[in-house]
Short mmCIF file of N, CA and C in Angstrom, two decimals:
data_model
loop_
_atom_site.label_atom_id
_atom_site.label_comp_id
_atom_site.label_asym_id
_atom_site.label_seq_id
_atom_site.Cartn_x
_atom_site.Cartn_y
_atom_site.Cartn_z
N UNK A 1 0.85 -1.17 0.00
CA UNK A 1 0.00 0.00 0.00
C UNK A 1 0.89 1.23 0.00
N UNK A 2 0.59 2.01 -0.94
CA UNK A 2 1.17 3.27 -1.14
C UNK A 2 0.17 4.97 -1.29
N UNK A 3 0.69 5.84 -0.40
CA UNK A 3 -0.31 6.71 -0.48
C UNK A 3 1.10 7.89 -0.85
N UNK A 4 -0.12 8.93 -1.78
CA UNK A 4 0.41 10.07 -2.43
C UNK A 4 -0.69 11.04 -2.25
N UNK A 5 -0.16 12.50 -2.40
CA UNK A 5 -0.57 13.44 -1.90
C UNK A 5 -2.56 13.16 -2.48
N UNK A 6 -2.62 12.51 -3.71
CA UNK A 6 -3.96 12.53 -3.76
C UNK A 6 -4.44 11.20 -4.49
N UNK A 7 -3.87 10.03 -4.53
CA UNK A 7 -3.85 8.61 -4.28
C UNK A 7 -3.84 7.84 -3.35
N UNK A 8 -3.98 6.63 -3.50
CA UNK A 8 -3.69 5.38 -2.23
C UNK A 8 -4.17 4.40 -3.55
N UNK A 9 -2.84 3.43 -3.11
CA UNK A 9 -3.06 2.62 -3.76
C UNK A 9 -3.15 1.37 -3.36
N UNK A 10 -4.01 0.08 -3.00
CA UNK A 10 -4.17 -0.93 -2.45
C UNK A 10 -4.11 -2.17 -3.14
N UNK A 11 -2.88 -2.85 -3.38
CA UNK A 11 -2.91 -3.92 -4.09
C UNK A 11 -3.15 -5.15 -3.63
N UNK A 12 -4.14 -5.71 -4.18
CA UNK A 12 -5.48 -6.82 -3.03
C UNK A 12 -4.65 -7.51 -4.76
N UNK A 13 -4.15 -9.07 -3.97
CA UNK A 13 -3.37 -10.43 -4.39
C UNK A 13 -3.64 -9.69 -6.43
N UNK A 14 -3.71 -10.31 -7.13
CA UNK A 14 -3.42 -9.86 -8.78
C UNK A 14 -4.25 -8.54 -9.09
N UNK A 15 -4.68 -7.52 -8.47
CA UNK A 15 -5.87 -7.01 -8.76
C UNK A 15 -4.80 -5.63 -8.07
N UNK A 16 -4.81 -4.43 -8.80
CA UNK A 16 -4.28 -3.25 -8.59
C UNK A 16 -5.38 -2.27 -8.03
N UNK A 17 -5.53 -1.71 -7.28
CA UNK A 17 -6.92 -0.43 -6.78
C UNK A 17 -5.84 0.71 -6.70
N UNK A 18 -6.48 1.63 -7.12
CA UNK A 18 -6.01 3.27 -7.11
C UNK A 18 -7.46 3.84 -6.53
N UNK A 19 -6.89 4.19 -5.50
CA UNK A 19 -8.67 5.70 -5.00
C UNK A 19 -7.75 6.62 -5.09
N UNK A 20 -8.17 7.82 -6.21
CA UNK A 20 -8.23 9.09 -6.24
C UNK A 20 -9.07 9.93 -5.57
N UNK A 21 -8.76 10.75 -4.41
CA UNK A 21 -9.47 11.47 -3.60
C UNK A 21 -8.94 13.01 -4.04
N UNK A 22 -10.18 13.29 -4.67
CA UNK A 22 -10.11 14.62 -5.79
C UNK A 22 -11.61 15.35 -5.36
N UNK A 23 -11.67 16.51 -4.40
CA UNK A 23 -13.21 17.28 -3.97
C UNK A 23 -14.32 16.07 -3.76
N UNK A 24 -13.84 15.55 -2.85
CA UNK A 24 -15.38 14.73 -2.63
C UNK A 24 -15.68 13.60 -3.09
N UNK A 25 -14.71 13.52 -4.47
CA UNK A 25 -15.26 12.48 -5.29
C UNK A 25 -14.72 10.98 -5.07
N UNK A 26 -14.74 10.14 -4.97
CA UNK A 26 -13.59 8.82 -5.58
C UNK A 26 -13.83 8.34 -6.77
N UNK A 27 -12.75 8.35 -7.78
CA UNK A 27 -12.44 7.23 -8.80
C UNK A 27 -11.84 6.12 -8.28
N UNK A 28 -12.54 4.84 -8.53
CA UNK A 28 -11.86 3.64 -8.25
C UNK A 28 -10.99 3.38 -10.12
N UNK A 29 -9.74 3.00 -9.59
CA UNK A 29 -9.36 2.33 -11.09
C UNK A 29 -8.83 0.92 -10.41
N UNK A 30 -9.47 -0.15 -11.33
CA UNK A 30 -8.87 -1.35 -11.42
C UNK A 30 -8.06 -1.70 -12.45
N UNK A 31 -6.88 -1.98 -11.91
CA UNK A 31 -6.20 -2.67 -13.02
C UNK A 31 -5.81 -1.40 -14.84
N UNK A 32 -6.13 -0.11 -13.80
CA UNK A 32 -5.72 0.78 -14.83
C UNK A 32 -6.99 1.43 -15.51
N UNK A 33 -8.51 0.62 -15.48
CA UNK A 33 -9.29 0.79 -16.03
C UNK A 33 -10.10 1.69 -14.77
N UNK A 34 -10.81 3.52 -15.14
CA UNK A 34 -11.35 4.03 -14.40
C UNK A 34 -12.92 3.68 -14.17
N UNK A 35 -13.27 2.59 -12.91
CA UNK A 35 -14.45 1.76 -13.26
C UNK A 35 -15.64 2.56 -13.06
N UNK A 36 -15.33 2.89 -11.12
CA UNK A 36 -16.56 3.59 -10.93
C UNK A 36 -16.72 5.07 -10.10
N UNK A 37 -17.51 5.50 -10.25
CA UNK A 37 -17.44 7.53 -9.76
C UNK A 37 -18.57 7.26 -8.22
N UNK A 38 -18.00 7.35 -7.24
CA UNK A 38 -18.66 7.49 -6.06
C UNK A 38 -18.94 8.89 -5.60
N UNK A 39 -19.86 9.50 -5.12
CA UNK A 39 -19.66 10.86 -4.43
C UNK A 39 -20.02 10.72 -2.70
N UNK A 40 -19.52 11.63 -2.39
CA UNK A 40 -19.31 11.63 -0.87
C UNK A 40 -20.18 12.51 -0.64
N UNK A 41 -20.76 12.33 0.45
CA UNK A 41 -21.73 13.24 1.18
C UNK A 41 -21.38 13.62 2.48
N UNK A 42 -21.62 14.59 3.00
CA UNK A 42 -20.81 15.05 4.38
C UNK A 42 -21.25 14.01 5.46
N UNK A 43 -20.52 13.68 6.26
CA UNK A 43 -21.15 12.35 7.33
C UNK A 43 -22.06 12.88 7.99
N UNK A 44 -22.30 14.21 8.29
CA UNK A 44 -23.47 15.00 9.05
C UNK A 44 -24.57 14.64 8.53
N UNK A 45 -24.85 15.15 6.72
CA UNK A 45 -26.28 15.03 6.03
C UNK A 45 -26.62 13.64 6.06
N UNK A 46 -25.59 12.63 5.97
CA UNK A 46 -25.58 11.11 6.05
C UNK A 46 -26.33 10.68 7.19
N UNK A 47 -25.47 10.99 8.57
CA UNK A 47 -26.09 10.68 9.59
C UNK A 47 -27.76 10.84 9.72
N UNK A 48 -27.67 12.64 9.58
CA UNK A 48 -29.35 13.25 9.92
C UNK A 48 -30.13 12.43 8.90
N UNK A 49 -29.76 11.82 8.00
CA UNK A 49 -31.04 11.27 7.10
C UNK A 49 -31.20 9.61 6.85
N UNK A 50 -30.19 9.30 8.09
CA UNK A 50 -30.43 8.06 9.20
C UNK A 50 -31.53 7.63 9.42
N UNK A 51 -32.41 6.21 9.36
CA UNK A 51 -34.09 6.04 10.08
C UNK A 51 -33.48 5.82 11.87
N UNK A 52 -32.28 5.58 12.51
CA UNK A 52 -32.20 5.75 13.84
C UNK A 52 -32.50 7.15 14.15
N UNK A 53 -31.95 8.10 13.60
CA UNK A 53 -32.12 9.20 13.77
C UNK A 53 -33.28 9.72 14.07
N UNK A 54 -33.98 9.10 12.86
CA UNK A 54 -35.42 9.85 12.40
C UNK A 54 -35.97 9.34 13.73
N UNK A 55 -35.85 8.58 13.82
CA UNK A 55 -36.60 7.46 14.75
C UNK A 55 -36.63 8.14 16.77
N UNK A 56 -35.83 8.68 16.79
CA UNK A 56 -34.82 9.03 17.94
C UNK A 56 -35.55 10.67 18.12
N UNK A 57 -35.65 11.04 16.65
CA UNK A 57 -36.67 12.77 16.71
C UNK A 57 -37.50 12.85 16.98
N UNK A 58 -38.61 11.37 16.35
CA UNK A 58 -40.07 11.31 16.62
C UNK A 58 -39.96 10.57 17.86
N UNK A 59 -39.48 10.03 18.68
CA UNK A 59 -39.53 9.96 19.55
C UNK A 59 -39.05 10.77 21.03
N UNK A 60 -38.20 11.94 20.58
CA UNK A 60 -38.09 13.08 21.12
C UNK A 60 -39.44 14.17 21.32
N UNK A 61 -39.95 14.21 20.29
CA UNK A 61 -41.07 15.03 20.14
C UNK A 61 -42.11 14.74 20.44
N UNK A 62 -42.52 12.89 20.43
CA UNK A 62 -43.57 12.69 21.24
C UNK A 62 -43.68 13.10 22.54
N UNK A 63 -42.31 12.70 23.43
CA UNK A 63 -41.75 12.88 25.21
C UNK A 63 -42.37 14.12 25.12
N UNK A 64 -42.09 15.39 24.13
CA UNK A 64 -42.49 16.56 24.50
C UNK A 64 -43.43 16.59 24.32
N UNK A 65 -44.36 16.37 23.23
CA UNK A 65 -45.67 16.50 23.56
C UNK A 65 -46.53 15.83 24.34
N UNK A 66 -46.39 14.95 24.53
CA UNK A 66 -47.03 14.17 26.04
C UNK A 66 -46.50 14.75 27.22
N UNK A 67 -45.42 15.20 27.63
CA UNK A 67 -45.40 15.91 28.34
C UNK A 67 -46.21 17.07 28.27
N UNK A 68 -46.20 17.57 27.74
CA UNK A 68 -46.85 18.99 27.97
C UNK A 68 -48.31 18.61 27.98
N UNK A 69 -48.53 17.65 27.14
CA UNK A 69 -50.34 17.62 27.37
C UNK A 69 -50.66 16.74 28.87
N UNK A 70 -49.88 16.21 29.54
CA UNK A 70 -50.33 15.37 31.02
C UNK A 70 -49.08 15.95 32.11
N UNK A 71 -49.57 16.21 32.99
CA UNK A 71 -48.92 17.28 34.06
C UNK A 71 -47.95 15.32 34.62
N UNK A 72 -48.71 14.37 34.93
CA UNK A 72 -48.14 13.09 35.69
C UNK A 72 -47.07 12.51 34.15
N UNK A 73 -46.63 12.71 33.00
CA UNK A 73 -46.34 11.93 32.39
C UNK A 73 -44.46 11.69 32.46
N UNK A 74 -44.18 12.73 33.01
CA UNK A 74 -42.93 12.55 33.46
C UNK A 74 -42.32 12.62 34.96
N UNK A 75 -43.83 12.14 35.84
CA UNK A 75 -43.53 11.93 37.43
C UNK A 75 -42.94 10.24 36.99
N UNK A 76 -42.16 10.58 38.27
CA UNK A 76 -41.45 9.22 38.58
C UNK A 76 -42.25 7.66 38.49
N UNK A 77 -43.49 7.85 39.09
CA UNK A 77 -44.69 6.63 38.85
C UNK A 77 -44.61 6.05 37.66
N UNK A 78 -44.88 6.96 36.78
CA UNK A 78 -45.25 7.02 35.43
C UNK A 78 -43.82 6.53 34.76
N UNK A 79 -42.68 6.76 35.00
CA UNK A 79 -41.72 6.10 34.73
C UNK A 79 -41.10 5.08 35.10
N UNK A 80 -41.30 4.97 36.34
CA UNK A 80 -41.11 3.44 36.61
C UNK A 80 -42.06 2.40 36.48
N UNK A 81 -43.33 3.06 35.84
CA UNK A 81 -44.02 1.86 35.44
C UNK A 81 -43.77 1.80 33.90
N UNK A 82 -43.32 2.62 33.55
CA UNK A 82 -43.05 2.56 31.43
C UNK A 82 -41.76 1.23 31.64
N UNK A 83 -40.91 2.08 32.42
CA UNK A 83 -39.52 0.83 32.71
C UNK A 83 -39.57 -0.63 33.05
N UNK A 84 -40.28 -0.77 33.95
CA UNK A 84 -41.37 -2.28 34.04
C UNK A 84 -41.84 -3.05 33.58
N UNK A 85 -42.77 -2.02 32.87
CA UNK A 85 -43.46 -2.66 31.82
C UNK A 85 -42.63 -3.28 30.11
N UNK A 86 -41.41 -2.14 29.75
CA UNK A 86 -41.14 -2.60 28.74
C UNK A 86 -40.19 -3.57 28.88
N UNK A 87 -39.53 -4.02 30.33
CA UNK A 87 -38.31 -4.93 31.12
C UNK A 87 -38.13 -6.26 30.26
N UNK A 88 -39.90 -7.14 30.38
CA UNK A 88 -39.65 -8.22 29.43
C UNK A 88 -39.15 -8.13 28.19
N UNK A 89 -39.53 -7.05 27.35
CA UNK A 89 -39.22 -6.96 25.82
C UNK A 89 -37.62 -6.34 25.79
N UNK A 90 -37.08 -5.55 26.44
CA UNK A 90 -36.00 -5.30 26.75
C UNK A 90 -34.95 -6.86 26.76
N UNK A 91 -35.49 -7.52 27.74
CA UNK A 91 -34.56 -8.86 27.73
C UNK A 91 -34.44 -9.78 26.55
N UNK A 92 -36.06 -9.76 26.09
CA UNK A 92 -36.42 -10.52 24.93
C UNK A 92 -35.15 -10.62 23.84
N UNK A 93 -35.45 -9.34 23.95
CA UNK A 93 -34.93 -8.45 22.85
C UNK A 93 -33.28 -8.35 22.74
N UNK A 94 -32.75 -8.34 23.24
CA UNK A 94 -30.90 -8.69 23.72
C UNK A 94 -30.63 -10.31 23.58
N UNK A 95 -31.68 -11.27 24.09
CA UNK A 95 -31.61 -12.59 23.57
C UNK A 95 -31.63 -12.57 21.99
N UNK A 96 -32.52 -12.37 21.83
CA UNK A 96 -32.86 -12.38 20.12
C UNK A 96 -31.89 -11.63 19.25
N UNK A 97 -31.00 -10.77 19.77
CA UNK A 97 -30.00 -10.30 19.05
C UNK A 97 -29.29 -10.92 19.45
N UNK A 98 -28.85 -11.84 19.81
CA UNK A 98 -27.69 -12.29 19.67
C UNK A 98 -27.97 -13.81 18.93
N UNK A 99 -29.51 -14.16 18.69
CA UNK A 99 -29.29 -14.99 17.95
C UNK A 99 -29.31 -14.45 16.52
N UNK A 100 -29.46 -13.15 16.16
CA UNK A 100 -29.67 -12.24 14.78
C UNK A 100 -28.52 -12.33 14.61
N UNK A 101 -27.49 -11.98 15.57
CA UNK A 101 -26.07 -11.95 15.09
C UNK A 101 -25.31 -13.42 14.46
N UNK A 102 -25.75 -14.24 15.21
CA UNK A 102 -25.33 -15.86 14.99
C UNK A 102 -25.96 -15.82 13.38
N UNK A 103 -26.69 -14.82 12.79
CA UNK A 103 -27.14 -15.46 11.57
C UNK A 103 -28.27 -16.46 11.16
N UNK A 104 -28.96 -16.54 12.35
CA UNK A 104 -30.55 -16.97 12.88
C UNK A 104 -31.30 -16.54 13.43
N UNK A 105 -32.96 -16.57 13.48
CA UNK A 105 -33.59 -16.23 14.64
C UNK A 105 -34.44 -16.78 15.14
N UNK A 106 -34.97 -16.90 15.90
CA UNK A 106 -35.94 -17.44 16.89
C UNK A 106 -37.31 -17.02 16.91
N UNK A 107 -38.67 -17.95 15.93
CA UNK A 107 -40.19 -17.47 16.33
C UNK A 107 -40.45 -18.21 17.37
N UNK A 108 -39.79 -18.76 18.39
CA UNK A 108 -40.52 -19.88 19.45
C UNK A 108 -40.95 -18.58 20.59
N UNK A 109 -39.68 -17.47 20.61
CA UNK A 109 -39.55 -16.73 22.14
C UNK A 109 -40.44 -16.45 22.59
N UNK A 110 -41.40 -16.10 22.27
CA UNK A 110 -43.11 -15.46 22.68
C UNK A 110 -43.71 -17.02 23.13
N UNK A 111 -44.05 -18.21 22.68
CA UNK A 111 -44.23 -19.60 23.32
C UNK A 111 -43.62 -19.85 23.95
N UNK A 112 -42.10 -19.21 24.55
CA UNK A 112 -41.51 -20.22 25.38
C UNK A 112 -41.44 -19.68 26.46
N UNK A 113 -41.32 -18.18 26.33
CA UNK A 113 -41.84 -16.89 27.48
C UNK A 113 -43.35 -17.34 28.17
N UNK A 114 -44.17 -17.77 27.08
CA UNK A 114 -45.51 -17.98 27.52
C UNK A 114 -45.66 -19.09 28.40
N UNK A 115 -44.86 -20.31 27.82
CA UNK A 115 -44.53 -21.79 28.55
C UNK A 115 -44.40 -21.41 30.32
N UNK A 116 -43.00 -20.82 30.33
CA UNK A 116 -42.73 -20.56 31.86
C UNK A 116 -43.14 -19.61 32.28
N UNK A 117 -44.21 -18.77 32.00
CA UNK A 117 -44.89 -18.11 33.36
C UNK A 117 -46.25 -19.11 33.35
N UNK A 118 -46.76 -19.93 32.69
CA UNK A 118 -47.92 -20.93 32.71
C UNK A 118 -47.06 -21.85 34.03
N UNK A 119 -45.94 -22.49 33.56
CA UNK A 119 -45.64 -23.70 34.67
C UNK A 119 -45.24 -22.69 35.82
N UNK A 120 -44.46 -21.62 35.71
CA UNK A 120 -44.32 -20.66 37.20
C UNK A 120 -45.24 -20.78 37.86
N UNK A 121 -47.04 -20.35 37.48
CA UNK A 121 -48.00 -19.77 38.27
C UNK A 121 -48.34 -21.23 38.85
N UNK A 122 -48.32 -22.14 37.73
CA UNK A 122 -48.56 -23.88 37.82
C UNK A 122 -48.04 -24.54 39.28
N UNK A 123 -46.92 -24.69 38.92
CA UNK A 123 -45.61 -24.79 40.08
C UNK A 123 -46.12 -24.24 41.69
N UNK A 124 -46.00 -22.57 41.45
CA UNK A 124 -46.45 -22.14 42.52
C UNK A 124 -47.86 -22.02 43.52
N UNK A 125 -49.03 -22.16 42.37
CA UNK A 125 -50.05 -22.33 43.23
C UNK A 125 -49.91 -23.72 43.56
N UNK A 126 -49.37 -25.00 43.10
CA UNK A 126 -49.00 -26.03 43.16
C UNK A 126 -48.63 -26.65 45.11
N UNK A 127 -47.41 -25.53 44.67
CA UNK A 127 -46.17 -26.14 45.80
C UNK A 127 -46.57 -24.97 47.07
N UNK A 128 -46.83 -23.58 46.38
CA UNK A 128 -46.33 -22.46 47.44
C UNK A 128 -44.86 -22.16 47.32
N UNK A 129 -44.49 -22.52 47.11
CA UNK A 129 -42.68 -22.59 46.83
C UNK A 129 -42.48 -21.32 45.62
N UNK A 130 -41.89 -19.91 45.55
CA UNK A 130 -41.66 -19.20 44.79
C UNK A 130 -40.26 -19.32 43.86
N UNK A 131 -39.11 -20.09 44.86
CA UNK A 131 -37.92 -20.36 44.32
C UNK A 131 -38.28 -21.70 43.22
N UNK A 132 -39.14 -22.53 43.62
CA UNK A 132 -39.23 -23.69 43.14
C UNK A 132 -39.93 -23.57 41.78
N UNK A 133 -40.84 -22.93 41.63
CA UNK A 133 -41.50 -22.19 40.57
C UNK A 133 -40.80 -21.30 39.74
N UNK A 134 -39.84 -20.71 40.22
CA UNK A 134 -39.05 -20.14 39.13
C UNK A 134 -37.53 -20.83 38.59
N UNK A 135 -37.28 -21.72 39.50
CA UNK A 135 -36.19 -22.62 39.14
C UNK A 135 -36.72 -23.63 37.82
N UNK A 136 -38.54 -23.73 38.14
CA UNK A 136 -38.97 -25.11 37.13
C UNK A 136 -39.64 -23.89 35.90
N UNK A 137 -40.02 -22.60 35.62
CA UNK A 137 -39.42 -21.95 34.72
C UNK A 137 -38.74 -21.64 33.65
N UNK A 138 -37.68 -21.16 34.85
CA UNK A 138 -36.11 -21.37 33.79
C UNK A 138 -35.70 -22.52 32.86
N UNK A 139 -35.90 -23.75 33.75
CA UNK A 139 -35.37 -25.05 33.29
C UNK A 139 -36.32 -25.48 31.80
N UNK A 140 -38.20 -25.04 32.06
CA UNK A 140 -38.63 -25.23 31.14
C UNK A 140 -37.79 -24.29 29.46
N UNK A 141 -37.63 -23.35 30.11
CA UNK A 141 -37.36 -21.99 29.05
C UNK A 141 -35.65 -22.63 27.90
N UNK A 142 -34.79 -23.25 29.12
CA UNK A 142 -33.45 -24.15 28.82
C UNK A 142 -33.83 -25.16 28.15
N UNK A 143 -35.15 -26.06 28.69
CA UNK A 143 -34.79 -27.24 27.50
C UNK A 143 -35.43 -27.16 26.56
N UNK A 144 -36.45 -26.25 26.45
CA UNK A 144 -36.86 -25.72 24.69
C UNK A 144 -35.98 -25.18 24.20
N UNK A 145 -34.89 -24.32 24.46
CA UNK A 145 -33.78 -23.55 23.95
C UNK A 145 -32.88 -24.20 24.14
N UNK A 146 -32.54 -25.22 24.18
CA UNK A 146 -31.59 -26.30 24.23
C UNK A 146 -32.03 -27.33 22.73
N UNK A 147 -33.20 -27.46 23.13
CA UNK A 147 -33.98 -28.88 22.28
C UNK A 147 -33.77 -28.09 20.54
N UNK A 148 -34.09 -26.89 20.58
CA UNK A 148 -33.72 -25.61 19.25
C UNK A 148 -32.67 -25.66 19.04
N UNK A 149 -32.20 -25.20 19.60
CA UNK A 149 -30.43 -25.54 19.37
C UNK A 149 -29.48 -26.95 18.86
N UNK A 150 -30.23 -28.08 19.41
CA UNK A 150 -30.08 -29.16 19.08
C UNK A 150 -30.64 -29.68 17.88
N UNK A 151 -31.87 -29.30 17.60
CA UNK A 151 -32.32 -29.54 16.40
C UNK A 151 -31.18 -28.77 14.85
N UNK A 152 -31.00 -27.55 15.58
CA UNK A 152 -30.46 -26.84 14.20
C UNK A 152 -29.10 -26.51 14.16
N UNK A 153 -28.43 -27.54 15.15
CA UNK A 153 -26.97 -27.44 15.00
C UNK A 153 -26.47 -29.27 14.86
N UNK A 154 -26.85 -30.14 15.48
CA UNK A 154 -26.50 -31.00 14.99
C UNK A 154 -27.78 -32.22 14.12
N UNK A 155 -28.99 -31.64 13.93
CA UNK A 155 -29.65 -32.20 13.30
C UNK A 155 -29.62 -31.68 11.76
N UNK A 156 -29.14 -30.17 11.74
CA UNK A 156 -29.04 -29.36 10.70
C UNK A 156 -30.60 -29.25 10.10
N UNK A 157 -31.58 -28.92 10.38
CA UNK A 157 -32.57 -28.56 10.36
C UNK A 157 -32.42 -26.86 10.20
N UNK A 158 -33.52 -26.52 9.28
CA UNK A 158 -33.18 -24.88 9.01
C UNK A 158 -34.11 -24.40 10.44
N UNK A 159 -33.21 -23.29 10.86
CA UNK A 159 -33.90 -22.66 12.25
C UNK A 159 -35.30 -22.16 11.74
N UNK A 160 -35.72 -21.47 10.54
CA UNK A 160 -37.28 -21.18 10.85
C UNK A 160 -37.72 -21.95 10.71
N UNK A 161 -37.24 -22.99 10.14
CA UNK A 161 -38.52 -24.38 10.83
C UNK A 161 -38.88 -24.91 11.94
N UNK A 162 -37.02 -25.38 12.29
CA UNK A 162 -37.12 -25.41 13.85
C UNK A 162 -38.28 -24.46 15.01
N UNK A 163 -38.24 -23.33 14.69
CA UNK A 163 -38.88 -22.63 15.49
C UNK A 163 -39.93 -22.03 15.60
N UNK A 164 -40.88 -22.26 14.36
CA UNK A 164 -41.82 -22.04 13.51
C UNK A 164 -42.67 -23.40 14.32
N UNK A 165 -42.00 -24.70 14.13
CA UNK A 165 -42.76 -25.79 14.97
C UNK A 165 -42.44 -26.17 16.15
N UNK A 166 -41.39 -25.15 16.97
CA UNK A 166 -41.30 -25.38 18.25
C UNK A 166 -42.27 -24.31 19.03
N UNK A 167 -42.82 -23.17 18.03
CA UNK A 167 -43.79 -22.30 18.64
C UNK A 167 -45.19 -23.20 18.57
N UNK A 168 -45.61 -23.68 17.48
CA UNK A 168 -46.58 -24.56 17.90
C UNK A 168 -46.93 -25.15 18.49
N UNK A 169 -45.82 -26.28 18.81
CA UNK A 169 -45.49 -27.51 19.63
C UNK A 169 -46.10 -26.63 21.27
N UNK A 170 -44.87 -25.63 21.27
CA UNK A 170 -45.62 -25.20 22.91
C UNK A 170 -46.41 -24.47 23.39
N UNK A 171 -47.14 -23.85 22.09
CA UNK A 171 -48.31 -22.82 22.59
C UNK A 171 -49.31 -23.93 22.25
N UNK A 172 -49.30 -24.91 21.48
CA UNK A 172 -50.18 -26.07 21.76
C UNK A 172 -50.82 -26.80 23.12
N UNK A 173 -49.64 -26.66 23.65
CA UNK A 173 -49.22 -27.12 24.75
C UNK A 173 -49.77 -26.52 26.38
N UNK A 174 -49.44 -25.11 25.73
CA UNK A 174 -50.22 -24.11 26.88
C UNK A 174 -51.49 -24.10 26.77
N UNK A 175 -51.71 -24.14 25.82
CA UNK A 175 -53.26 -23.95 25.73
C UNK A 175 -54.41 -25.06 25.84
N UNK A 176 -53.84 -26.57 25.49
CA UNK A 176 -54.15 -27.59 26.13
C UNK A 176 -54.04 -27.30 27.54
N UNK A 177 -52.79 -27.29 28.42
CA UNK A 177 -52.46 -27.33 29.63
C UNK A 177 -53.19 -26.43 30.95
N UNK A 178 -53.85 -25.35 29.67
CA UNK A 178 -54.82 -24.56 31.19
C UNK A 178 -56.27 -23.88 30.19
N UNK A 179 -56.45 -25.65 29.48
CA UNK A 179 -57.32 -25.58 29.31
C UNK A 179 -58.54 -24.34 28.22
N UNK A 180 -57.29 -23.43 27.92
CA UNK A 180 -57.49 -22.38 27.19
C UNK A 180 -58.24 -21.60 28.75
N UNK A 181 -57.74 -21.15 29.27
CA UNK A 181 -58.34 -20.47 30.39
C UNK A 181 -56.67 -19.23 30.90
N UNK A 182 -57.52 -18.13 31.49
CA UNK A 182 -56.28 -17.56 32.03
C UNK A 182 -55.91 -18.18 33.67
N UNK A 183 -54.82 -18.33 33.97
CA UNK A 183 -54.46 -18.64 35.23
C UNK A 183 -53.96 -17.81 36.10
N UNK A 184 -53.76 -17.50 36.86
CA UNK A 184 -53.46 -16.65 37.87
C UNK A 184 -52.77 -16.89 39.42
N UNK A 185 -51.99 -16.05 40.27
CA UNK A 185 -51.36 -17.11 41.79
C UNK A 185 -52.33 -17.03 42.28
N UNK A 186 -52.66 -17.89 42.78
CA UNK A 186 -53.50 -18.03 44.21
C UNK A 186 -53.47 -17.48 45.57
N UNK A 187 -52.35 -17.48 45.58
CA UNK A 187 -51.68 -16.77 47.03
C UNK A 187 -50.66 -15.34 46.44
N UNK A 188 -50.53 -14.46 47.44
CA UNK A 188 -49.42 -13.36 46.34
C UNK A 188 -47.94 -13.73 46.36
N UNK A 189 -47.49 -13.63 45.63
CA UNK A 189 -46.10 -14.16 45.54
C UNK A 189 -44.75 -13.62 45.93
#
């Protein structure tokens, strides 16, 4: 690699690159031939016309206008119940990216979320036991996300299938299991 006052030149294994950085512009030349004309845009106008951005404004401007139209919308109550409330999808949501990153994803999470608070409430009006109910939970939540994992790493099964019929399999399951009825603790927990 060689750079000159308004070149750089990057020679990638038989293949020659020249970027000419001339006002904004780049010429790529390969191999001598001037292929293609890129233009640059300032990283500012780039950024601002971002959908995080956009996304980040309209959601700036809602805060303000809900604020201003409800005197309680930025008391503390009111925020620690927004924080609460969005906690599950927050977690969800950090699981599921990291299976986005692996280059897969997961339709079971909403059935398997649903699975262990069914056997939690199950468990606990069951036993009375709160540790015991959330230990049998977890474990449910592990061996569906185990049994997924197993299917599509050494069965080689494509994951939206895998998980497409592991959401069935257990919202089948719930909904057999309480009868299609809502359940609730019995005692407070």
């Amino acid at each position: 690699m060689y750079i000159n006052e308004n070149s750089i030149c990057l020679p990638v294994s038989f293949l020659k690159i020249n970027l000419f950085l001339n006002w904004g512009v780049i010429k790529m030349q390969i191999n001598g031939l001037m292929d293609n004309k890129i233009r640059f845009r300032s990283m500012t106008t780039t950024y601002l016309r971002s959908r995080e951005v956009t996304l980040l404004f309209i959601l700036v401007v809602m805060g303000v206008v809900l604020s201003l139209l409800s005197d309680s919308f930025l008391s503390s109550e009111n925020l620690f119940n927004v924080v609460r409330q969005i906690s599950l999808i927050v977690i969800l949501a950090l699981g599921e990216t990291l299976v986005l990153v692996a280059g897969c994803f997961d339709l079971s999470v909403g059935a398997i979320v649903g699975l262990s608070g069914v056997l939690m409430v199950a468990i606990y009006n069951a036993t009375g036991s709160p540790l015991l109910a959330i230990l049998v939970a977890l474990g449910a939540g592990l061996a569906v996300g185990l049994l997924n994992g197993l299917l599509v790493t050494k069965v080689k099964i494509n994951p939206f299938i895998v998980t497409l019929g592991m959401m069935s399999i257990v919202t089948g399951s719930v909904v057999t299991g309480t009868k299609a009825n809502c359940i609730t603790f019995q005692n407070e927990f």
